[in-house]
GROMACS .gro file of N, CA and C in nm:
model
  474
    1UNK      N    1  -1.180  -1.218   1.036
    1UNK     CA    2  -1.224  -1.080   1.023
    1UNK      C    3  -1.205  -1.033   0.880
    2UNK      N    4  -1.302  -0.954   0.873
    2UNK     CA    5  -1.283  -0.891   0.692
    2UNK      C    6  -1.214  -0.779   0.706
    3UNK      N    7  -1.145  -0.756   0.638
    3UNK     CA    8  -1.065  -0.580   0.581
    3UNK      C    9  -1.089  -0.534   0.517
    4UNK      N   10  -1.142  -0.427   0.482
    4UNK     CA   11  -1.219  -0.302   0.404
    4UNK      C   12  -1.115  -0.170   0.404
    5UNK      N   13  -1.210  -0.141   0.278
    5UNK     CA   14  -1.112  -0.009   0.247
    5UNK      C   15  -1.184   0.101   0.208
    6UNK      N   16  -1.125   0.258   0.206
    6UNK     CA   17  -1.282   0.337   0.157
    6UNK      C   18  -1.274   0.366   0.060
    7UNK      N   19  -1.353   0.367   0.002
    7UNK     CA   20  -1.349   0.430  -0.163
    7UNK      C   21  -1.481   0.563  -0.186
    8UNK      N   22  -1.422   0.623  -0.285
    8UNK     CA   23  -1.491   0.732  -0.346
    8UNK      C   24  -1.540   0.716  -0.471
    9UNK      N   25  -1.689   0.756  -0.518
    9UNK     CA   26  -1.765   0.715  -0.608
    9UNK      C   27  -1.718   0.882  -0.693
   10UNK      N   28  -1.674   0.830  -0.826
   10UNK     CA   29  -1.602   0.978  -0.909
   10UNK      C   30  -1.759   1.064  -0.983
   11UNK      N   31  -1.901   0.957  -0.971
   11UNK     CA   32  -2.002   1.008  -1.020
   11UNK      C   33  -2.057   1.094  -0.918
   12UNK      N   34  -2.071   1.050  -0.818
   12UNK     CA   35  -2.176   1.133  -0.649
   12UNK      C   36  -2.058   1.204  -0.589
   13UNK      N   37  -1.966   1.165  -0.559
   13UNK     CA   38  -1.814   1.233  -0.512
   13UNK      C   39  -1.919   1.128  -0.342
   14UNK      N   40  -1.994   1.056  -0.328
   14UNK     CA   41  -1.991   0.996  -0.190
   14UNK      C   42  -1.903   0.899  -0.142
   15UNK      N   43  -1.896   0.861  -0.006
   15UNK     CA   44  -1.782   0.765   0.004
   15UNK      C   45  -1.842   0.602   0.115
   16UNK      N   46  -1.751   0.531   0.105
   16UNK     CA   47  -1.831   0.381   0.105
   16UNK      C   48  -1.683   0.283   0.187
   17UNK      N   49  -1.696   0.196   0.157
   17UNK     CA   50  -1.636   0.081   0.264
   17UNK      C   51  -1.674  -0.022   0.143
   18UNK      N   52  -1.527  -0.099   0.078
   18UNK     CA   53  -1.558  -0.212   0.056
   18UNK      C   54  -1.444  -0.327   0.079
   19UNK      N   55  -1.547  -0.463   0.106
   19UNK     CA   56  -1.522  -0.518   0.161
   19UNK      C   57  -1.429  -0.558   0.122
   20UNK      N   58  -1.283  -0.570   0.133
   20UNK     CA   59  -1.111  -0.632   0.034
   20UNK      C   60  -1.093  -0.757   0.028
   21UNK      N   61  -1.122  -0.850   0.180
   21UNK     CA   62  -1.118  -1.028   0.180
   21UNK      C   63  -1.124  -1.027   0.321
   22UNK      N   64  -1.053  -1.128   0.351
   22UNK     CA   65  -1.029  -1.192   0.504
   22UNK      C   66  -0.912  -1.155   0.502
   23UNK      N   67  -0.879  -1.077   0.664
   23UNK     CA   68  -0.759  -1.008   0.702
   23UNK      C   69  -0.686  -1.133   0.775
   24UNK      N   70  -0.538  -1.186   0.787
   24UNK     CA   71  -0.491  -1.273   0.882
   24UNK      C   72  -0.531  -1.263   0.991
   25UNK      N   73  -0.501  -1.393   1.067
   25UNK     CA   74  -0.559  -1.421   1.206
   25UNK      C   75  -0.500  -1.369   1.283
   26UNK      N   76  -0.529  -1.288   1.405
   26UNK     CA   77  -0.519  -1.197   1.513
   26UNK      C   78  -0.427  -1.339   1.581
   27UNK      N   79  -0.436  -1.419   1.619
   27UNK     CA   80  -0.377  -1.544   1.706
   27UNK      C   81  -0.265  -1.494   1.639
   28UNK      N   82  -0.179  -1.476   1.527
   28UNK     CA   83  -0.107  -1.469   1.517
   28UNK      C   84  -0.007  -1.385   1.555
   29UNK      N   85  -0.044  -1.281   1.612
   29UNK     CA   86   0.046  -1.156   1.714
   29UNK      C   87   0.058  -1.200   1.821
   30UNK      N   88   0.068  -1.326   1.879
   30UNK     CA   89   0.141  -1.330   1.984
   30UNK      C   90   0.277  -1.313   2.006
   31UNK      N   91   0.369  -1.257   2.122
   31UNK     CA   92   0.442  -1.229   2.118
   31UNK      C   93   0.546  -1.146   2.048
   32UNK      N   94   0.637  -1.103   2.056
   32UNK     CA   95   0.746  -0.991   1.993
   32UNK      C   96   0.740  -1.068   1.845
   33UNK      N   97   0.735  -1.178   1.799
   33UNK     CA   98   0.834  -1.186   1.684
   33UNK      C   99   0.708  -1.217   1.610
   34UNK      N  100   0.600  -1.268   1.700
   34UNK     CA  101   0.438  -1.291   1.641
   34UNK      C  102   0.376  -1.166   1.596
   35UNK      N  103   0.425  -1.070   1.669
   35UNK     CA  104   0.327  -0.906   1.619
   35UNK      C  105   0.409  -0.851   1.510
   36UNK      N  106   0.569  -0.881   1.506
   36UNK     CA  107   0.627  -0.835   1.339
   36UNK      C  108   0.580  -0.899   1.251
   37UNK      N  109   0.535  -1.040   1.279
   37UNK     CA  110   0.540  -1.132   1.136
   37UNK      C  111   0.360  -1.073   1.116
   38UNK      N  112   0.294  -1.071   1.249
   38UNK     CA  113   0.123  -1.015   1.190
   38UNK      C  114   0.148  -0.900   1.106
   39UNK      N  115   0.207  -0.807   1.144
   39UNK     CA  116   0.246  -0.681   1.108
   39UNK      C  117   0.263  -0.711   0.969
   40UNK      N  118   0.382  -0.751   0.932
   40UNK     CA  119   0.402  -0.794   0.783
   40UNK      C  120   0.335  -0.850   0.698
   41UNK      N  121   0.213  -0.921   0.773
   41UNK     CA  122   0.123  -0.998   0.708
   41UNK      C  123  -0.014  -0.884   0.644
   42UNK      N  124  -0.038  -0.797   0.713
   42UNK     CA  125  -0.158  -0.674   0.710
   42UNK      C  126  -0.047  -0.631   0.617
   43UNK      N  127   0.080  -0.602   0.614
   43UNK     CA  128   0.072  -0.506   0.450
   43UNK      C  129   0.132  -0.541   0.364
   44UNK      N  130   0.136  -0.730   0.403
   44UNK     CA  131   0.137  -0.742   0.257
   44UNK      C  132  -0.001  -0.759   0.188
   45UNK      N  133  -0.124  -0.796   0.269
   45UNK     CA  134  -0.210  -0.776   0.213
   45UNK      C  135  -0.259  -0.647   0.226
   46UNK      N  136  -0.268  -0.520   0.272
   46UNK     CA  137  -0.272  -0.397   0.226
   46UNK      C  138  -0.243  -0.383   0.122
   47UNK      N  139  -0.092  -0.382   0.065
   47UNK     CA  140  -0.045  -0.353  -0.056
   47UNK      C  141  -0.109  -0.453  -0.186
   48UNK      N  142  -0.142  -0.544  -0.166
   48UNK     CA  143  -0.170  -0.666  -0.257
   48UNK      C  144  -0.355  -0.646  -0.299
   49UNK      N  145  -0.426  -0.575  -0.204
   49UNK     CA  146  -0.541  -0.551  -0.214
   49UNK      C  147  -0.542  -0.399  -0.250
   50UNK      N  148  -0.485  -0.315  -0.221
   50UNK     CA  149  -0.524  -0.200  -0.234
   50UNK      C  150  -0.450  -0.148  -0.352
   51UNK      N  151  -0.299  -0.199  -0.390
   51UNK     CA  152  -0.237  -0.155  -0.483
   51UNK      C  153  -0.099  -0.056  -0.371
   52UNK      N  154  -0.014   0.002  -0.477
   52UNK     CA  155   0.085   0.046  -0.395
   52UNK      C  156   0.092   0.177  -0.350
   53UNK      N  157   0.155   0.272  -0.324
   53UNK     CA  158   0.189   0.386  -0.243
   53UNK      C  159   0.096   0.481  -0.391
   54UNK      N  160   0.013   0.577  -0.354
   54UNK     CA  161   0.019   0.663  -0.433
   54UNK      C  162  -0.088   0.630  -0.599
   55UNK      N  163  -0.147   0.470  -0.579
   55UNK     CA  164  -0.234   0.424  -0.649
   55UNK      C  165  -0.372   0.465  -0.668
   56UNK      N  166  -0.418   0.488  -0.819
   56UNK     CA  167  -0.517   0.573  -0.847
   56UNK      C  168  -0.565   0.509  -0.952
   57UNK      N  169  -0.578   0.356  -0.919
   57UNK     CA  170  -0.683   0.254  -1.025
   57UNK      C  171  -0.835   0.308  -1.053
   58UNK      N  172  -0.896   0.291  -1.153
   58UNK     CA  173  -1.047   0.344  -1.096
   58UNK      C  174  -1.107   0.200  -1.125
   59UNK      N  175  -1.167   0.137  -1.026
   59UNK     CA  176  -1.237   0.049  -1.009
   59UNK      C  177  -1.379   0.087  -0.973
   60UNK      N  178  -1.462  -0.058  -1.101
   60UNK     CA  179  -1.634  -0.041  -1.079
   60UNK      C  180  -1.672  -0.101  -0.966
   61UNK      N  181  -1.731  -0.029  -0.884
   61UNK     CA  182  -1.812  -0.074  -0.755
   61UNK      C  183  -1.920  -0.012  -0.758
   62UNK      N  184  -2.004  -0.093  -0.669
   62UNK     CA  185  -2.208  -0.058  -0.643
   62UNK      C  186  -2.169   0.054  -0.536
   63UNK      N  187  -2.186   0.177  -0.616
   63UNK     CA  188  -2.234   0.308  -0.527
   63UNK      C  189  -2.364   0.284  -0.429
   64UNK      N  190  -2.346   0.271  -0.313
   64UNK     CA  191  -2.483   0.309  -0.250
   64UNK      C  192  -2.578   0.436  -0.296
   65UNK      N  193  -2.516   0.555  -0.323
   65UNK     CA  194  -2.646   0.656  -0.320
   65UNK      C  195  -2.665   0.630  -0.509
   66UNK      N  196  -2.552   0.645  -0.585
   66UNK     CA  197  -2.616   0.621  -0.718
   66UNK      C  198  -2.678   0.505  -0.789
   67UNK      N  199  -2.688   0.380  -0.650
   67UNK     CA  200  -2.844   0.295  -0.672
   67UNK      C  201  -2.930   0.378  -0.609
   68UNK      N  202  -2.938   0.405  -0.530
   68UNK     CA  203  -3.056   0.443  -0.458
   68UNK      C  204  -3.134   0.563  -0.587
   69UNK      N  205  -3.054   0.649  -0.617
   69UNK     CA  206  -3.074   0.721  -0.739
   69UNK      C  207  -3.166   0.658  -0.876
   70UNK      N  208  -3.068   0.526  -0.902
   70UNK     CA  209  -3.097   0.487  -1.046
   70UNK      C  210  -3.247   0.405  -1.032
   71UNK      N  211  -3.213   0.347  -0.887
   71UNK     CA  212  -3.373   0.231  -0.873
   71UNK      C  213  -3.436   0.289  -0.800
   72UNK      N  214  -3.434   0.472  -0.806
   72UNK     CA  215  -3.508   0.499  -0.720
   72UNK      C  216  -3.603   0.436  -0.547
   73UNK      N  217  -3.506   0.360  -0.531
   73UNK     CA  218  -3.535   0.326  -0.443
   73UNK      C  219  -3.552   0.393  -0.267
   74UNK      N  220  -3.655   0.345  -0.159
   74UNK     CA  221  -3.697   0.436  -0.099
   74UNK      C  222  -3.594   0.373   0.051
   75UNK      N  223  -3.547   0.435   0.109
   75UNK     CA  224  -3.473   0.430   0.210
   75UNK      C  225  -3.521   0.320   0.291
   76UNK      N  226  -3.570   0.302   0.325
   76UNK     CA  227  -3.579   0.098   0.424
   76UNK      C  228  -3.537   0.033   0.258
   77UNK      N  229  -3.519   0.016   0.173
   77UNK     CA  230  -3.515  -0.060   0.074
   77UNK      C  231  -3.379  -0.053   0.048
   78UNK      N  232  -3.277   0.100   0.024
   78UNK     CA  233  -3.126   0.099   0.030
   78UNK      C  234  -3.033   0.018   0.143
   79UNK      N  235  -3.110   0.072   0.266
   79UNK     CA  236  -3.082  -0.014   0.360
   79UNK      C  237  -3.070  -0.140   0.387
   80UNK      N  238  -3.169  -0.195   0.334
   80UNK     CA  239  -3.201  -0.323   0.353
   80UNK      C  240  -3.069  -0.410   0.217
   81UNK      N  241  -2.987  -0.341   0.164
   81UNK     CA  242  -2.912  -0.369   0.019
   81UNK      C  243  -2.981  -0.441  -0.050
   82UNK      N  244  -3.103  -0.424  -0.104
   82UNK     CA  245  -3.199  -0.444  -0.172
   82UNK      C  246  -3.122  -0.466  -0.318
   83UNK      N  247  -3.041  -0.382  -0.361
   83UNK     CA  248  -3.022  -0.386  -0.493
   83UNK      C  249  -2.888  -0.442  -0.500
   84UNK      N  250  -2.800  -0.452  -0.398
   84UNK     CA  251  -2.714  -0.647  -0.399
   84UNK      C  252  -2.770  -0.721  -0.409
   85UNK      N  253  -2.846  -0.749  -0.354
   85UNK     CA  254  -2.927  -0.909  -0.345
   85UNK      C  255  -2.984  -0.941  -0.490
   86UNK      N  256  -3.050  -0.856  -0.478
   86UNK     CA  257  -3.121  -0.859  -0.671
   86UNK      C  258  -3.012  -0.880  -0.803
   87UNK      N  259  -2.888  -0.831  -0.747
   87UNK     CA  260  -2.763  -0.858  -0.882
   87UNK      C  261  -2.800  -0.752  -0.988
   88UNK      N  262  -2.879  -0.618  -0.924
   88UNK     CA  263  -2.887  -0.522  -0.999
   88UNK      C  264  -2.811  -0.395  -1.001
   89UNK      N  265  -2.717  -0.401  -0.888
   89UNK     CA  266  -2.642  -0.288  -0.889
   89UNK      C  267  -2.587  -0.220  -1.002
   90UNK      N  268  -2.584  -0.094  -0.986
   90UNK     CA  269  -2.515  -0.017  -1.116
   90UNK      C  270  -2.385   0.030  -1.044
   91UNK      N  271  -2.264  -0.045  -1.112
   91UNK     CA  272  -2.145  -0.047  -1.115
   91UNK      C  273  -2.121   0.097  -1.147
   92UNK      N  274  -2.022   0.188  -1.041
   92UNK     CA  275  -1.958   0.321  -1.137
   92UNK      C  276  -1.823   0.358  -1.122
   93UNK      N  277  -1.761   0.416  -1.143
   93UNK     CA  278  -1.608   0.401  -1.145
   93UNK      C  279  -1.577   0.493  -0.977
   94UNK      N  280  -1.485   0.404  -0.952
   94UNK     CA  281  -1.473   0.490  -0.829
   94UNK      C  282  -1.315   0.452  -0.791
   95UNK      N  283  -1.276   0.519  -0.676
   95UNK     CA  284  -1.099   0.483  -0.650
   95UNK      C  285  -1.073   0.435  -0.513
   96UNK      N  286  -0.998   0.398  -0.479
   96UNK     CA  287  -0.975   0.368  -0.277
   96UNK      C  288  -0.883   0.496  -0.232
   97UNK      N  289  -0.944   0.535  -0.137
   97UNK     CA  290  -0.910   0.670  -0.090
   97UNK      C  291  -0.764   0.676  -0.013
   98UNK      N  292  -0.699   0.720  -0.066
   98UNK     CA  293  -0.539   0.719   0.044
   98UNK      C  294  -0.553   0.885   0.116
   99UNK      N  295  -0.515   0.819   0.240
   99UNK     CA  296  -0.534   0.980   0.348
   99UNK      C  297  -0.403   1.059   0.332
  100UNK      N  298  -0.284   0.978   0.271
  100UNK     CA  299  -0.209   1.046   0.272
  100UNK      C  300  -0.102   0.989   0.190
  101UNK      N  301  -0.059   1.140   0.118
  101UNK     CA  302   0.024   1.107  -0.017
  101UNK      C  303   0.147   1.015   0.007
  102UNK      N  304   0.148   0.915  -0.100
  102UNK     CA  305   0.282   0.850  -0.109
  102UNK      C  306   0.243   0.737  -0.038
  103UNK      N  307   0.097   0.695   0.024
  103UNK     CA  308   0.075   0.587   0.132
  103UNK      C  309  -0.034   0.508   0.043
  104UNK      N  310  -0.010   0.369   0.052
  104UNK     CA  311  -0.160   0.297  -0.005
  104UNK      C  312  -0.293   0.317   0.119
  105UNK      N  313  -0.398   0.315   0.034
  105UNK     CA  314  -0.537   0.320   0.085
  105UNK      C  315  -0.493   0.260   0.223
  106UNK      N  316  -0.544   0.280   0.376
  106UNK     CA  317  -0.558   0.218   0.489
  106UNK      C  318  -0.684   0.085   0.472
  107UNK      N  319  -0.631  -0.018   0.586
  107UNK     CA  320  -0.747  -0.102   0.610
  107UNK      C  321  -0.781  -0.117   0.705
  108UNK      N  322  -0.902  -0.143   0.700
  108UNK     CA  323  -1.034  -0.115   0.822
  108UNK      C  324  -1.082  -0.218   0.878
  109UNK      N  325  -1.063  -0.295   1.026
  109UNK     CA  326  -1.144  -0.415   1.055
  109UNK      C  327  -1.269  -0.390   1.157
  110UNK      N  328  -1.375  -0.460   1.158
  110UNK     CA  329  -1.471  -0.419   1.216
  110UNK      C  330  -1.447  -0.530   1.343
  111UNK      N  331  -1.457  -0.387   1.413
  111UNK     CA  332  -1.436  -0.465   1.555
  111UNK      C  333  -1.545  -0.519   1.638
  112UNK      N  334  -1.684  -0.503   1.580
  112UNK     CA  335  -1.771  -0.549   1.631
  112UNK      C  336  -1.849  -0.656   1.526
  113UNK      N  337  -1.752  -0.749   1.434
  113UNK     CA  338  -1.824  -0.866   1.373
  113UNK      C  339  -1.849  -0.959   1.458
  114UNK      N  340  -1.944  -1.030   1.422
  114UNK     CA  341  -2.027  -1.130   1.457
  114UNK      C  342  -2.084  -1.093   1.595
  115UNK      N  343  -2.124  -0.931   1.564
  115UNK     CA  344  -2.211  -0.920   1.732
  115UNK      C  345  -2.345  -0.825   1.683
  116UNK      N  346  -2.387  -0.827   1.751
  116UNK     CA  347  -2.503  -0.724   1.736
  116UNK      C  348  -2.491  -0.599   1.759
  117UNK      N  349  -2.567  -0.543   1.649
  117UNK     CA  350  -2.549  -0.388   1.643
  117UNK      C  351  -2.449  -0.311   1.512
  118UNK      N  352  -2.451  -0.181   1.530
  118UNK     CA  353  -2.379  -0.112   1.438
  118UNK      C  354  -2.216  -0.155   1.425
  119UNK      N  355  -2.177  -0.196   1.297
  119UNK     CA  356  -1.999  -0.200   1.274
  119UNK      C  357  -1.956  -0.111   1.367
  120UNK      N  358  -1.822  -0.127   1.351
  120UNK     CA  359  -1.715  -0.037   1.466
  120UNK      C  360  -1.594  -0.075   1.344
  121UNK      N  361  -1.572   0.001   1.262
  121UNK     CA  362  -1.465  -0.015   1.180
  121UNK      C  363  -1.353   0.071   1.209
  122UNK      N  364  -1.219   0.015   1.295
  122UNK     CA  365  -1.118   0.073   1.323
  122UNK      C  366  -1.004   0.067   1.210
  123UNK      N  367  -0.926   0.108   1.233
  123UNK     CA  368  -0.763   0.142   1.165
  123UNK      C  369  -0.701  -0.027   1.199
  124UNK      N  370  -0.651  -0.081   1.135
  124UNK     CA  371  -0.529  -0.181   1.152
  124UNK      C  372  -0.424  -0.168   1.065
  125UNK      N  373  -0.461  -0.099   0.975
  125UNK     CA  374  -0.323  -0.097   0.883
  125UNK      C  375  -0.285   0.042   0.812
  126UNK      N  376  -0.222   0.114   0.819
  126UNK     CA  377  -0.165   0.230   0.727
  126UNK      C  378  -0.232   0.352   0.787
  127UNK      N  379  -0.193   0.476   0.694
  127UNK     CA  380  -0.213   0.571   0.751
  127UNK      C  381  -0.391   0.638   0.746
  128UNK      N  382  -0.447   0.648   0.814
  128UNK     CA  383  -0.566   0.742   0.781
  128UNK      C  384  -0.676   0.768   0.945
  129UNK      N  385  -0.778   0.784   0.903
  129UNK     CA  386  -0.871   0.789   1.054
  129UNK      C  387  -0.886   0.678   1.165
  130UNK      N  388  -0.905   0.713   1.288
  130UNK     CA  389  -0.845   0.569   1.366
  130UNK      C  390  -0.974   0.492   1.372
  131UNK      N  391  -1.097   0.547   1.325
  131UNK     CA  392  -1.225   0.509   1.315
  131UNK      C  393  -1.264   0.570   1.243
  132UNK      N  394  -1.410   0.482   1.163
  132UNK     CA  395  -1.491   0.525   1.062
  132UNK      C  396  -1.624   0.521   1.093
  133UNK      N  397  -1.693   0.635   1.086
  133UNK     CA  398  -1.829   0.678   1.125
  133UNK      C  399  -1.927   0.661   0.997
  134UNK      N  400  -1.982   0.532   0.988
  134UNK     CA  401  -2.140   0.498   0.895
  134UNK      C  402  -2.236   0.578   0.918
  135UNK      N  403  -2.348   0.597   0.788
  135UNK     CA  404  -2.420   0.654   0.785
  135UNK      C  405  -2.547   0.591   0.837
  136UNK      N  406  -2.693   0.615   0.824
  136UNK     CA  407  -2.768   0.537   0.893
  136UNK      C  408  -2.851   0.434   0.795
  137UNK      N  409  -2.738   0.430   0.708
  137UNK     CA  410  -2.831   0.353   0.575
  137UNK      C  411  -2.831   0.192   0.547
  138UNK      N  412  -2.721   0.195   0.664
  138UNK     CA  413  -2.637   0.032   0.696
  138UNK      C  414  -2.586  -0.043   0.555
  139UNK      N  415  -2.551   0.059   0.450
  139UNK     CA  416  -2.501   0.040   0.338
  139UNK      C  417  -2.363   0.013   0.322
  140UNK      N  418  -2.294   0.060   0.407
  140UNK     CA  419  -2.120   0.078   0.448
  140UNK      C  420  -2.117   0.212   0.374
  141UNK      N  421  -2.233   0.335   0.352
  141UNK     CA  422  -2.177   0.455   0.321
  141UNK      C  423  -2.138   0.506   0.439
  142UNK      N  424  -2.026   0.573   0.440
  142UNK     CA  425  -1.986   0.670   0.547
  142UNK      C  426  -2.030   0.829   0.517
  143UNK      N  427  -2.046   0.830   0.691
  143UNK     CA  428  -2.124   0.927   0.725
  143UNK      C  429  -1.971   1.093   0.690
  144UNK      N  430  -1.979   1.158   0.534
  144UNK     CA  431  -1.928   1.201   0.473
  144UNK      C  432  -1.824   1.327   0.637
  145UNK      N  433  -1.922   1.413   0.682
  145UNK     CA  434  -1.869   1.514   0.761
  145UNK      C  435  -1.737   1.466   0.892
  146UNK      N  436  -1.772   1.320   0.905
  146UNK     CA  437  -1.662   1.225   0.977
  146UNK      C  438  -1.521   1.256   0.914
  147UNK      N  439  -1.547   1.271   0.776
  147UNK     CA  440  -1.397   1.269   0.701
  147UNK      C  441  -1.313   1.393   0.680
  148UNK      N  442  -1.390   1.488   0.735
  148UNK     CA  443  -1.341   1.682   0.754
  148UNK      C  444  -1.253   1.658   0.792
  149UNK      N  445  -1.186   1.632   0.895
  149UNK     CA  446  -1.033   1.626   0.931
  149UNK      C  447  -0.920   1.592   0.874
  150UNK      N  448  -0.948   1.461   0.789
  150UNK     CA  449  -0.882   1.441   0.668
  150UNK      C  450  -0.860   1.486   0.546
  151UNK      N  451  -0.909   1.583   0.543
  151UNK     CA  452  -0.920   1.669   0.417
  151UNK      C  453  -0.985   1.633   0.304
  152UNK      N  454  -1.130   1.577   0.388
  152UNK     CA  455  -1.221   1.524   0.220
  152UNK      C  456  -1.288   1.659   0.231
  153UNK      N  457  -1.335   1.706   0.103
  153UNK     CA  458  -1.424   1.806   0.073
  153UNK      C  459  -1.589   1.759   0.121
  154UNK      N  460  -1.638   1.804   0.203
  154UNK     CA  461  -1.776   1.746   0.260
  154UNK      C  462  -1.864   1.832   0.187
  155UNK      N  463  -1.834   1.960   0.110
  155UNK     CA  464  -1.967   2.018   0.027
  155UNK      C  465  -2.013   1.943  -0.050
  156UNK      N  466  -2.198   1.983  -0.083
  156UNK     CA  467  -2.219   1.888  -0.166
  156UNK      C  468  -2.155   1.929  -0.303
  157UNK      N  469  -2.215   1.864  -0.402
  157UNK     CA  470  -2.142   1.861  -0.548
  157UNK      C  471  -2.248   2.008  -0.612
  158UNK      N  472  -2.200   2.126  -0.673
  158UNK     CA  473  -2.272   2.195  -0.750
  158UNK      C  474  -2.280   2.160  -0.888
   0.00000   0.00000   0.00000
């Protein structure tokens, strides 16, 4: 399974899902002393991927809407990640979102890989939403008004 994390684009203020690596193997929570050592295993790679408590790296990642912007490109075409495939993305500075102060970014496994249909990206590690609601662009942008509870600002940008 992959582990993802969300990040915020500091140019669009939109927010996204990227992909961190391969999360340890679930086989490995068996039993009492199997679910501490899984446990320990999700944050040490939490912490090792995301950085530590309270981290505010700005890392370049492919904004979904500020390609769609730059290559003007027309919606079946964003979707389709048209402008990954091509190796044209425009990189912009962006950060991994922590829901809550003093905590590294949460990670996200999709509970519906290798099946058909829309992701299902739940919570497995740290603090933040117990699910994440995509937009319909199948970009890994998240669908922004999902994140109101958490205290993202959902206005647009003036």
């Amino acid at each position: 399974d992959e582990g993802a994390a969300v990040y915020n684009c500091l140019l669009c203020d939109s927010y996204a899902l990227v992909i961190l690596g391969i999360l340890p193997d679930r086989k490995l929570a068996r039993g009492t002393k199997g679910r501490g050592a899984y446990e320990d295993l999700l944050e040490e790679f939490q912490l090792a991927k995301c950085g530590g408590p309270g981290g505010t790296n700005v890392l370049m990642l492919p904004c979904p809407t500020c390609n769609a912007f730059a290559y003007r490109y027309e919606l079946d075409q964003v979707a389709q990640g048209e402008f990954l495939r091509q190796g044209m993305a425009v990189l912009t500075p962006s950060v991994l979102v922590s829901f809550e102060d003093g905590q590294p970014p949460p990670l996200y496994r999709d509970e519906n890989a290798g099946g058909d249909g829309k992701p299902r990206w739940k919570l497995c590690q740290g603090v933040g939403p117990a699910g994440l609601e995509l937009d319909r662009s199948r970009t890994g942008r998240l669908h922004k008004p999902s994140l109101a509870p958490f205290g993202v600002d959902v206005r647009p940008l003036t």
